[in-house]
CSV table of C-alpha atoms in Angstrom, one decimal:
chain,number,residue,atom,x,y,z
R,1,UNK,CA,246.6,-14.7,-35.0
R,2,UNK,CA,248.4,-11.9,-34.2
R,3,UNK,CA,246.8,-11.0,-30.7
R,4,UNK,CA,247.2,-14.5,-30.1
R,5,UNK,CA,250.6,-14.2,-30.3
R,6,UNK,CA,251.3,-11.3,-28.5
R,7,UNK,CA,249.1,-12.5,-26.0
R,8,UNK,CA,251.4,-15.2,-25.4
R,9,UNK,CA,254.6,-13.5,-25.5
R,10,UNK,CA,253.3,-11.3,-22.6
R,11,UNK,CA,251.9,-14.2,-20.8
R,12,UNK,CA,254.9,-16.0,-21.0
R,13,UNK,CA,257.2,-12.6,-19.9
R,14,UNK,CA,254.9,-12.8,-16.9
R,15,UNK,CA,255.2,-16.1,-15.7
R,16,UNK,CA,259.2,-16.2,-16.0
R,17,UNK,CA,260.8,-14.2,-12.6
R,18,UNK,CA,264.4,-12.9,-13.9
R,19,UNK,CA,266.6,-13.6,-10.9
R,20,UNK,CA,265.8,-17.2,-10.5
R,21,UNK,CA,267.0,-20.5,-12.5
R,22,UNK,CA,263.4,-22.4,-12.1
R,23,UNK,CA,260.7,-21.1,-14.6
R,24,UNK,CA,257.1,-20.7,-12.8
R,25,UNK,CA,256.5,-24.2,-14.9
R,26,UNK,CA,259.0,-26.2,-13.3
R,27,UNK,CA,258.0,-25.4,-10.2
R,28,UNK,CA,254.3,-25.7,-10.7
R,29,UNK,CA,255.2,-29.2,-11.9
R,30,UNK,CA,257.3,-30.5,-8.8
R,31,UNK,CA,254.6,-28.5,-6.5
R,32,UNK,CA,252.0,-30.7,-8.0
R,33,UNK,CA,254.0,-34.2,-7.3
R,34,UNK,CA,254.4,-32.8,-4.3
R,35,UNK,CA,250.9,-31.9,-3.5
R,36,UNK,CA,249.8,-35.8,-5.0
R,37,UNK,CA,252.2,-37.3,-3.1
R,38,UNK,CA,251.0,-36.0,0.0
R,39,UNK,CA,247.6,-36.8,-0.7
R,40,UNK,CA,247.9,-40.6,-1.6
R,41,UNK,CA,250.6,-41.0,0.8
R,42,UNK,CA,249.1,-42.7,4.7
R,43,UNK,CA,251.8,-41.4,6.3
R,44,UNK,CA,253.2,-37.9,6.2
R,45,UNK,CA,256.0,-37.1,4.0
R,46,UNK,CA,259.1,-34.7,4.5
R,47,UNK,CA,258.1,-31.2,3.7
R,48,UNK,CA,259.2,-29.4,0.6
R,49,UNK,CA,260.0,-26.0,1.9
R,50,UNK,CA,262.0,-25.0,-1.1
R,51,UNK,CA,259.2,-25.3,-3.2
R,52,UNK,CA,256.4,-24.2,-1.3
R,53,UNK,CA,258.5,-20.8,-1.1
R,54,UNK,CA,259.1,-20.4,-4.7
R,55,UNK,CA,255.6,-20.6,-5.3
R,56,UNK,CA,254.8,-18.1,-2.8
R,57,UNK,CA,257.6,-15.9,-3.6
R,58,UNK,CA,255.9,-16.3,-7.3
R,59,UNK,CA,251.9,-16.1,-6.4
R,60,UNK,CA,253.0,-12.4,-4.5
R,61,UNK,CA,255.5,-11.6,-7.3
R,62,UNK,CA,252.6,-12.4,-9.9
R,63,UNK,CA,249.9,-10.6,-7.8
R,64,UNK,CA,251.9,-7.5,-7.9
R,65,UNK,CA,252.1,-7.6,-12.1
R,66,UNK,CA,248.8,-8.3,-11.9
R,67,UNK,CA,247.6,-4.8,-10.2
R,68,UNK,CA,249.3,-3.0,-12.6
R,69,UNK,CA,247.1,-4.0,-15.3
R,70,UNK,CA,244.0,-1.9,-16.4
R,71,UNK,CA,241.3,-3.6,-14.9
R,72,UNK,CA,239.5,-3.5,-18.6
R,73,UNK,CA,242.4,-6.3,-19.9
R,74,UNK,CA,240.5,-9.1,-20.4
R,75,UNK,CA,244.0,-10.6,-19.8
R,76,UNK,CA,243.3,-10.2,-16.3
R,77,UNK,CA,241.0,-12.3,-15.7
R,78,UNK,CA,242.9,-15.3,-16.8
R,79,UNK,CA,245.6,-14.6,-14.9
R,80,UNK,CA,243.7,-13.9,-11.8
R,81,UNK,CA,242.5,-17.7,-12.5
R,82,UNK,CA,245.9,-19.1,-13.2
R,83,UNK,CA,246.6,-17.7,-10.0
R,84,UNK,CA,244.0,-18.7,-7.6
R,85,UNK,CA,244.9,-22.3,-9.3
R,86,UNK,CA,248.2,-21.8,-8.2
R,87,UNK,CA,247.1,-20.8,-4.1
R,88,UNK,CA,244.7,-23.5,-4.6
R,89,UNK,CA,247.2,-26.1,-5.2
R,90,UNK,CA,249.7,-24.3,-2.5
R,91,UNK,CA,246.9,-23.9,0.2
R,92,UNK,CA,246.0,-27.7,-0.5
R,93,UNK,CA,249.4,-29.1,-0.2
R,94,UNK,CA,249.5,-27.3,3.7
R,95,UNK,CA,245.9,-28.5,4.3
R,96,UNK,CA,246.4,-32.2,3.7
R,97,UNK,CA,249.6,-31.8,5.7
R,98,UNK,CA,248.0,-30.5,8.9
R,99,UNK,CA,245.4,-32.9,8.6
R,100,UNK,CA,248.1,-35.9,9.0
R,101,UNK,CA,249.6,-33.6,11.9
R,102,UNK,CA,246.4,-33.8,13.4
R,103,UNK,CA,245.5,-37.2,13.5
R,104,UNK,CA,249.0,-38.6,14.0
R,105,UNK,CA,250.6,-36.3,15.9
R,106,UNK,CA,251.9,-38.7,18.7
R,107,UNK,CA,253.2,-40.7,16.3
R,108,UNK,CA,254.7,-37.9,14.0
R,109,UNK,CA,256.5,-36.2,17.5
R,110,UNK,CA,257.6,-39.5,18.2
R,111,UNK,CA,259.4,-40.4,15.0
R,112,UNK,CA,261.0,-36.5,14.8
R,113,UNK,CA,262.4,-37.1,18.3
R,114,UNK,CA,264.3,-39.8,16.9
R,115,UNK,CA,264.9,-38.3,13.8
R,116,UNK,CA,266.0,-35.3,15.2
R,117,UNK,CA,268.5,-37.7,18.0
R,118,UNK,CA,270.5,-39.0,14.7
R,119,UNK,CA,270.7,-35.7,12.9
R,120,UNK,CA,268.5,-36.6,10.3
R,121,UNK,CA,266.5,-33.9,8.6
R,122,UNK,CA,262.8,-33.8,10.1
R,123,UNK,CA,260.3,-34.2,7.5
R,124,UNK,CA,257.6,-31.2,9.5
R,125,UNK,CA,258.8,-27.4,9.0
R,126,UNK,CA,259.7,-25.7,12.2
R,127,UNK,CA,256.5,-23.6,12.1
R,128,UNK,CA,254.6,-27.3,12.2
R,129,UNK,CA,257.0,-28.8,14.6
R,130,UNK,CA,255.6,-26.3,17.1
R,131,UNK,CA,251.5,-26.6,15.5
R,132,UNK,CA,252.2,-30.4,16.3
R,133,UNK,CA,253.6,-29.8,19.6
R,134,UNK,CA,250.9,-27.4,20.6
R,135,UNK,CA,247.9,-29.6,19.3
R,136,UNK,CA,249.5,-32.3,21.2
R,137,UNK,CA,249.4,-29.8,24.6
R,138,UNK,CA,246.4,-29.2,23.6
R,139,UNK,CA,244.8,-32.1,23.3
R,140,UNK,CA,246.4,-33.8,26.5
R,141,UNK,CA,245.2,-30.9,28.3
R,142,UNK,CA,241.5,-31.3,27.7
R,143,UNK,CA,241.7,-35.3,27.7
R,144,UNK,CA,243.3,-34.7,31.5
R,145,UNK,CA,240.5,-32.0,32.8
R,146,UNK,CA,238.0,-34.8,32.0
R,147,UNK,CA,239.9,-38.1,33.0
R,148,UNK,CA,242.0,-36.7,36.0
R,149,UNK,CA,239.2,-38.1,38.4
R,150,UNK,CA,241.3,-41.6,37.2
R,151,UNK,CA,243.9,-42.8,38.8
R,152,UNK,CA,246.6,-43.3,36.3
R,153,UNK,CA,244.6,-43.3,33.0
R,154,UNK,CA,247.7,-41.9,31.0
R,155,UNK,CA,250.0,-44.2,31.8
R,156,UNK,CA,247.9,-47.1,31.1
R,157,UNK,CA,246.4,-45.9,27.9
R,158,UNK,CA,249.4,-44.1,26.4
R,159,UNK,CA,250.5,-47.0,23.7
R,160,UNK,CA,246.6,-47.8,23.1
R,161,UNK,CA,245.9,-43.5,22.0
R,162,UNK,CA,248.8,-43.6,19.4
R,163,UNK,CA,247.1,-43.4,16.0
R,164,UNK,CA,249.0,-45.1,13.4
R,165,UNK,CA,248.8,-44.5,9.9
R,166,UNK,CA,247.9,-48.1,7.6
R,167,UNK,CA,251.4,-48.6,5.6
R,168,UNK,CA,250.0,-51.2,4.5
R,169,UNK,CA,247.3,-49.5,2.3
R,170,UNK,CA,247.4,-50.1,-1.7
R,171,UNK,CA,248.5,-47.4,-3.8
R,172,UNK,CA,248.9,-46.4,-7.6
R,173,UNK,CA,252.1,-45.2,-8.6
R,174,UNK,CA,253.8,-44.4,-11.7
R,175,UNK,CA,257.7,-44.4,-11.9
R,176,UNK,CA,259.7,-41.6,-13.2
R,177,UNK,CA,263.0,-43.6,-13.5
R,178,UNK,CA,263.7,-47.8,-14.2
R,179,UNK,CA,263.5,-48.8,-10.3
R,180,UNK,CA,264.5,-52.4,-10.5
R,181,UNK,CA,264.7,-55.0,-7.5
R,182,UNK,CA,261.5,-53.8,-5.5
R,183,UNK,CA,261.3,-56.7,-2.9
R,184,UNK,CA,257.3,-57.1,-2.4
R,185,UNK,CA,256.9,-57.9,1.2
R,186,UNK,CA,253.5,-59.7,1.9
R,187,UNK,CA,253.9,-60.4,5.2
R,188,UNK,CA,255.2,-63.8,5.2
R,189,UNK,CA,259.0,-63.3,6.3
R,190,UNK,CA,260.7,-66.0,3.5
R,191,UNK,CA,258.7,-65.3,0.8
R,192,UNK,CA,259.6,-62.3,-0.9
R,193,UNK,CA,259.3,-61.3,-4.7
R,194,UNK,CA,261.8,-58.7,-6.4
R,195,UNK,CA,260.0,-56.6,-9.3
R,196,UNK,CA,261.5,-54.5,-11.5
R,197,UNK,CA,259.9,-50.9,-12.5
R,198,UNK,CA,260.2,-49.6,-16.2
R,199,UNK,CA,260.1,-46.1,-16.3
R,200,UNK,CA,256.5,-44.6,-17.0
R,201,UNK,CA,255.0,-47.7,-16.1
R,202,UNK,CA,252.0,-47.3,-13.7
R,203,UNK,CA,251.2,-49.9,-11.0
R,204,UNK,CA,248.8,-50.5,-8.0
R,205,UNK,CA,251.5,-51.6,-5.1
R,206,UNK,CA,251.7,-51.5,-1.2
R,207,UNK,CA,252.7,-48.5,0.0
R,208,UNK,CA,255.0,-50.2,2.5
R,209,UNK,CA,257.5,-51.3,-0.3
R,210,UNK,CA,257.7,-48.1,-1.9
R,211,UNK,CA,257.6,-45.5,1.0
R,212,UNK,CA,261.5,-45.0,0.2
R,213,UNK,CA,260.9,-44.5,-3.6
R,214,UNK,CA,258.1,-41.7,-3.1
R,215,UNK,CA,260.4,-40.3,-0.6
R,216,UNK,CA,263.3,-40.1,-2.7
R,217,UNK,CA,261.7,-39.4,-5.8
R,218,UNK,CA,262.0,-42.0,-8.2
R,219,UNK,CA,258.6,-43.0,-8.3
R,220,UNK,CA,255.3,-40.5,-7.8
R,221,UNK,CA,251.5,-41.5,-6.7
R,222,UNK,CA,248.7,-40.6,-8.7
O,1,UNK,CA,226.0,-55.1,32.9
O,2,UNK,CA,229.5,-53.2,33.0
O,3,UNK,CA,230.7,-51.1,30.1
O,4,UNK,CA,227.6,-50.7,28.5
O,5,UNK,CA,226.9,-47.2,29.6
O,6,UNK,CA,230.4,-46.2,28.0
O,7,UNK,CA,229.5,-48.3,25.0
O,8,UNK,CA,225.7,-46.2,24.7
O,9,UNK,CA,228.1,-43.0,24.9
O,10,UNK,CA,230.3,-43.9,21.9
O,11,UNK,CA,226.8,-45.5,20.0
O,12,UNK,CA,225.3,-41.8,20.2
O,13,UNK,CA,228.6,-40.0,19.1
O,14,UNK,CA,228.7,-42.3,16.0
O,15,UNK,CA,225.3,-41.9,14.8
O,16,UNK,CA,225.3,-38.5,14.8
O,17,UNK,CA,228.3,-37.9,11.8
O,18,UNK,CA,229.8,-34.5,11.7
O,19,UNK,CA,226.9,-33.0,13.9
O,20,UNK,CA,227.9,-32.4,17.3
O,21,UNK,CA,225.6,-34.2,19.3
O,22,UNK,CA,225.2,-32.4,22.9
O,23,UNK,CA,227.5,-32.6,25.6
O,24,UNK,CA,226.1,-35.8,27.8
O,25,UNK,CA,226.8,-34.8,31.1
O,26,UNK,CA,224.7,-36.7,33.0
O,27,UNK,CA,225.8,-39.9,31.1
O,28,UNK,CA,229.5,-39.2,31.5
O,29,UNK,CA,228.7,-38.7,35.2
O,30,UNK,CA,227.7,-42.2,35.5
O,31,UNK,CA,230.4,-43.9,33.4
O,32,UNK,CA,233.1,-42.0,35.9
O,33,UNK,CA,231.0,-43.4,38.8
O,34,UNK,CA,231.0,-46.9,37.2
O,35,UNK,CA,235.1,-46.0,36.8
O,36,UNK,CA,235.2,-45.4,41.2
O,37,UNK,CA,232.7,-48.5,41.6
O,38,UNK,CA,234.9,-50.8,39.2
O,39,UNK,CA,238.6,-49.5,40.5
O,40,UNK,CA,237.3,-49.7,44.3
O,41,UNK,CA,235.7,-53.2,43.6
O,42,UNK,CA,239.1,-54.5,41.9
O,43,UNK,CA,241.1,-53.3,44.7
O,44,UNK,CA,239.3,-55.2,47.4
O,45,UNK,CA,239.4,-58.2,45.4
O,46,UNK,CA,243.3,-57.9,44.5
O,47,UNK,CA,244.0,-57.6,47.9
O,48,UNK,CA,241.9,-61.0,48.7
O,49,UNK,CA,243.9,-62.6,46.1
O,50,UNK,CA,247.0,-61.5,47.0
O,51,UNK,CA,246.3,-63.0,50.6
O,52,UNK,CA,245.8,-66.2,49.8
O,53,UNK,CA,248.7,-67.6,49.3
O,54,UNK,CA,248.0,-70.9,50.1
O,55,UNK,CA,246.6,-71.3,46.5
O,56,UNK,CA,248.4,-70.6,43.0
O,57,UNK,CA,246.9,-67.2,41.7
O,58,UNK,CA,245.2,-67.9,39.0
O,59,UNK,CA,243.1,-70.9,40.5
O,60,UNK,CA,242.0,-68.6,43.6
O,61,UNK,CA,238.1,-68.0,42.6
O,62,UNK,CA,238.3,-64.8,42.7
O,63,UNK,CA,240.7,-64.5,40.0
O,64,UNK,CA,238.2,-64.3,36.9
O,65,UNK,CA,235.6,-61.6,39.1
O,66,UNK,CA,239.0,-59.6,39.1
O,67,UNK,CA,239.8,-60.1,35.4
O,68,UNK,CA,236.5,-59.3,34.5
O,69,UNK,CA,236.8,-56.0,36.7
O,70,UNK,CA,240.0,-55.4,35.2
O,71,UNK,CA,239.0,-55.6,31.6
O,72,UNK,CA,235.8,-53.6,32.2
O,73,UNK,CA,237.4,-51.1,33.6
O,74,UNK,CA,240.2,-50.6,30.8
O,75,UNK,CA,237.2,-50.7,28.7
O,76,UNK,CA,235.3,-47.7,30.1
O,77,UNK,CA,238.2,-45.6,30.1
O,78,UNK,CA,239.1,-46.0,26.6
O,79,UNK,CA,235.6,-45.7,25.3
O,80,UNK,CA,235.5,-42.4,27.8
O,81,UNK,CA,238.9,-41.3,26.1
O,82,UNK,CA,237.4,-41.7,22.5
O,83,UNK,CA,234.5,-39.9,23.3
O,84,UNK,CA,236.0,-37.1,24.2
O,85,UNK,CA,238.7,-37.5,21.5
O,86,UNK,CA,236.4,-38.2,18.8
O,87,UNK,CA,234.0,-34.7,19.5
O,88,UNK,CA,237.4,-32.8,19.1
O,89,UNK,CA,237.8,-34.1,15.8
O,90,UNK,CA,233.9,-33.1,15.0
O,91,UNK,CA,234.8,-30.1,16.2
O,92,UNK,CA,237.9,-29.3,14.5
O,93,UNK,CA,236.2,-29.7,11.4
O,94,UNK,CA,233.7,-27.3,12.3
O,95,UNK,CA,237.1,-25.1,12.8
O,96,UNK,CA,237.5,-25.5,8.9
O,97,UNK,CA,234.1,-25.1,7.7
O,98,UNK,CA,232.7,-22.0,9.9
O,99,UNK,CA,236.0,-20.5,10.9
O,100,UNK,CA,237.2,-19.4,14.2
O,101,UNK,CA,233.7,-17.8,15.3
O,102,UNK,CA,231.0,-21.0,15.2
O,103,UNK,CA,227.3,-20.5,15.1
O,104,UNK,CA,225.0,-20.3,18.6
O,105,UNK,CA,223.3,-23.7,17.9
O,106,UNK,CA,226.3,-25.5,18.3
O,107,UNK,CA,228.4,-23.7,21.2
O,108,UNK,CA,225.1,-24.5,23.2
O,109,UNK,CA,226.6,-28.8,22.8
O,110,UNK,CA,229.4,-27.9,23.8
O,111,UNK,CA,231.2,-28.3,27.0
O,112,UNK,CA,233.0,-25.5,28.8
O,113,UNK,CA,236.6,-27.6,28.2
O,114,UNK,CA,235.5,-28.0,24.6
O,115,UNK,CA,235.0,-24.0,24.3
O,116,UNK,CA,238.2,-23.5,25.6
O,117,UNK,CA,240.1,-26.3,23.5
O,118,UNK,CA,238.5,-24.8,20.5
O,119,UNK,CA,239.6,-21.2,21.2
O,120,UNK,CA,243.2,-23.0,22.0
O,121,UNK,CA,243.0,-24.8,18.5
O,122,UNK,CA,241.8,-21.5,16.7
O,123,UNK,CA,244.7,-19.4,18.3
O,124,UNK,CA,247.3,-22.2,17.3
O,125,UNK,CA,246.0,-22.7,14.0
O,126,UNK,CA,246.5,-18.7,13.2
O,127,UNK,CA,249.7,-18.7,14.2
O,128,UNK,CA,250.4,-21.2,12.1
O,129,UNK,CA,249.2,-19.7,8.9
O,130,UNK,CA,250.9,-16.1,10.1
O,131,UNK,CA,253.8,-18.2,10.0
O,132,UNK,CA,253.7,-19.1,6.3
O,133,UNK,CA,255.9,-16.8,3.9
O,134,UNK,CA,256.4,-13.6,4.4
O,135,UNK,CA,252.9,-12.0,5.3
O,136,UNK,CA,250.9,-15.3,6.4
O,137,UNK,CA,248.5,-17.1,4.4
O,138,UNK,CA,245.0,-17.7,5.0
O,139,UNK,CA,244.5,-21.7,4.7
O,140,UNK,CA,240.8,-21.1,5.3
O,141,UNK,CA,240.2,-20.1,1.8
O,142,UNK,CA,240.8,-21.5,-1.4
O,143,UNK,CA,238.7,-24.8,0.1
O,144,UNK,CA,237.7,-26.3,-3.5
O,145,UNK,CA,239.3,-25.6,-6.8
O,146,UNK,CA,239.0,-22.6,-8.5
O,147,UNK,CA,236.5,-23.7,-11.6
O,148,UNK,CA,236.0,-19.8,-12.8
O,149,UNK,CA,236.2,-16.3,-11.9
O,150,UNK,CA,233.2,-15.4,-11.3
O,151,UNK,CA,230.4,-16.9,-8.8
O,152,UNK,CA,226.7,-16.3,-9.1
O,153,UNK,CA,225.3,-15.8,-5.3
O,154,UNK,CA,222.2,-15.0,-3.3
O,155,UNK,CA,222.5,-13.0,-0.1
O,156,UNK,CA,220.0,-14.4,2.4
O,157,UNK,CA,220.4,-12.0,5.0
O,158,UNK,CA,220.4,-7.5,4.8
O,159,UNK,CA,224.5,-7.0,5.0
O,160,UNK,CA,224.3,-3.5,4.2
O,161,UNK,CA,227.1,-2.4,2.5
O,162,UNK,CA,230.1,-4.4,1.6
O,163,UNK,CA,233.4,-2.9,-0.1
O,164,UNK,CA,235.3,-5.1,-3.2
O,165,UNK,CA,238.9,-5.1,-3.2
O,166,UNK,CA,238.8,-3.0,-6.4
O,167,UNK,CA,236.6,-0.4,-4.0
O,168,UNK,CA,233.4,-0.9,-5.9
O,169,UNK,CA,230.7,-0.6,-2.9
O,170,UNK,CA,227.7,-3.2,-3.1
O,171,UNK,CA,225.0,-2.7,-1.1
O,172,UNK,CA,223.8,-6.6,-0.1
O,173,UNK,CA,219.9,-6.7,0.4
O,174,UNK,CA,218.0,-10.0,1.6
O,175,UNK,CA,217.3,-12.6,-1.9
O,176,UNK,CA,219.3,-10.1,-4.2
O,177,UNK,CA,221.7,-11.8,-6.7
O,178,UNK,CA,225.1,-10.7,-6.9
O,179,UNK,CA,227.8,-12.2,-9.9
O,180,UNK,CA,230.6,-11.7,-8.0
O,181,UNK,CA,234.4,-12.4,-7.9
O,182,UNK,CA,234.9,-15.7,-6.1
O,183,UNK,CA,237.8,-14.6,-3.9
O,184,UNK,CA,236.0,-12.0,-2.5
O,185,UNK,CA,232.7,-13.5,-1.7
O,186,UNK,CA,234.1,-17.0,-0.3
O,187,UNK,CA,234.2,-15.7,3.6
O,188,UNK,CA,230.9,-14.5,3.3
O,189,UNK,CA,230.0,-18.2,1.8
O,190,UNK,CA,230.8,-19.4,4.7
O,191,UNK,CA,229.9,-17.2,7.4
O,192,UNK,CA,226.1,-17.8,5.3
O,193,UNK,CA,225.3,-14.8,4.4
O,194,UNK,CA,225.8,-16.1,0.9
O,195,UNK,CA,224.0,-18.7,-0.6
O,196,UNK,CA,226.4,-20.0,-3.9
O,197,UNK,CA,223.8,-21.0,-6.6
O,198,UNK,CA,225.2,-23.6,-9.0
């Protein structure tokens, strides 16, 4: 009992970073509704720099408690667990990002240009702004060396090689917040139902309807 | 029959799933000359059309020859477009799961314009991860979640020695077994010198 205690007193001493408001908790648990919502979401969702540099700020910060234990605390090994968990998630999160990059990247270039015309905030990190950009340069570059023997090709194709995401694709949610007046849209212009949300309720929806929500938070995918 | 070459190309890409089937020169060859053929073909006949104007165009007879040319021809390019689209993506998942550097048997499928869009992809992909935090981090690791600390592995080839980050010095022989630390054995997972035994 008693080692268990200390145990977690030193744990805990470890995990908390004095200079900062968020405990490593907190921002493990907004990285990880982050890191679903990415991966349920078709479309690509605005990037959440703020945490994404927490956590790196606190993987180094925990790394560098972590050497100066005595490599015979068997302490250390858990932590060294708790913190490949954490790069996991963290390397995950930029995985599943650049993998939407990838595939939609005309699209995703597209909607930024416009985004970025009406001073909205862009939803890709500078650093993948110019990965997209690239990869788009890229790609053009090697899709001309073999088609240039065509006259025109580009111009004629360019709508047709714009991979779209399905909106339209079903998935589960559960609400954080009572969301009410969710107008369910199936695709038939006067027909359209309002539900209401309560808060911790789970439900299998269209992501169309809710792409607002997940973006604003009120409602996460699982 | 028109398109079908183009249609054979995309049959062979598909049926081979994340192997890169090799690069079909010969085949893309003749879909480009089908391309000329097509575009040269659809030009004389527009012109026809467009000189008779004595009739309405659509109820010239050459009209549907020139439709047909038309479509065929948007066909071929497209399915010429995906091919070569669609061997990037194969490709870019090799990317992930060999890193930058990929085996022999596959560089020998691949086209010279494919070598050099992968190296492209490699470089912009590095930068990329430099670019993350402070020091850069390496998104090629870390593929599946961590289940424990410790891995047991079989090294299939001699490595000769190999340094731990705690400075223990292993020597690796062919079929020894090694209970490792995951972190540090995962590049050598996937380079295969390691084989992970479950």
């Amino acid at each position: 009992m008693e080692v268990d205690n200390e145990g977690e007193t030193e744990m805990a001493s470890l995990e908390l970073e004095d200079d900062d408001d968020l405990t490593l908790e907190q921002v493990l648990e907004m990285m990880e509704v982050a890191w679903l919502n990415e991966k349920f979401a078709p479309e690509i969702l605005p990037h959440k720099r703020e945490i994404v540099e927490l956590l790196l700020g606190q993987i180094t910060y925990l790394e560098e408690r972590l050497q100066q234990l005595p490599s015979t605390d068997f302490k250390k090994g858990i932590h060294q667990m708790e913190i490949d968990r954490l790069r996991y998630l963290l390397t995950s999160y930029l995985r599943l990002r650049l993998e939407k990059i990838e595939t939609f990247h005309k699209q995703i270039l597209l909607e930024e240009e416009k985004r970025a015309d009406e001073n909205e905030a862009l939803y890709l990190s500078p650093k993948e702004l110019e990965f997209a950009q690239e990869f788009e340069q890229d790609l053009e570059a090697h899709l001309a060396a073999n088609m240039n023997f065509c006259p025109n090709w580009q111009e004629s194709t360019a709508t047709e090689r714009i991979v779209q995401p399905n909106l339209n694709s079903m998935v589960f949610l559960k609400a954080k917040k009572d969301v009410e007046g969710i107008a369910i849209d199936d695709g038939k212009a006067e027909s359209s139902d309002l539900i209401d949300l309560a808060s911790g309720s789970q439900v299998l929806i269209n992501y169309n309807n809710v792409a607002s929500l997940v973006k604003n938070g009120d409602v996460h995918l699982i | 029959m028109f398109g079908e070459k183009a249609g054979n190309l995309i049959k062979e890409l598909s049926r081979c799933e994340n192997v890169l089937p090799p690069y079909n020169t010969d085949m893309v060859k003749e879909v480009c000359a089908e391309i000329k053929q097509l575009d040269d073909l659809n030009r004389s006949n527009g012109a026809i059309v467009a000189n008779e104007s004595g009739l309405a165009v659509n109820s010239n007879p050459l009209y549907p020859t020139l439709r047909i040319g038309v479509t065929a021809l948007k066909r071929n390019v497209r399915c010429l477009i995906a091919y070569h689209h669609n061997r990037l993506r194969i490709l870019r998942t090799m990317r992930w799961e060999f890193g930058s550097v990929l085996p022999a048997d596959i560089k020998v499928n691949m086209s010279s314009e494919e070598v050099e869009w992968f190296c492209q992809y490699s470089r912009n992909l590095a930068k990329y991860m430099r670019s993350i935090g402070e020091d850069g981090l390496n998104l090629g690791l870390d593929l599946r979640p961590p289940k424990s600390l410790y891995i047991e592995v079989r090294c299939l080839v001699d490595y000769g020695k190999f340094e731990l980050s705690d400075g223990t010095v292993l020597l690796l022989k062919k079929d020894s077994r090694h209970y490792l630390p995951r972190t540090e054995c995962e590049e050598l997972i996937t380079k295969g010198i390691f084989q992970h035994i479950l």
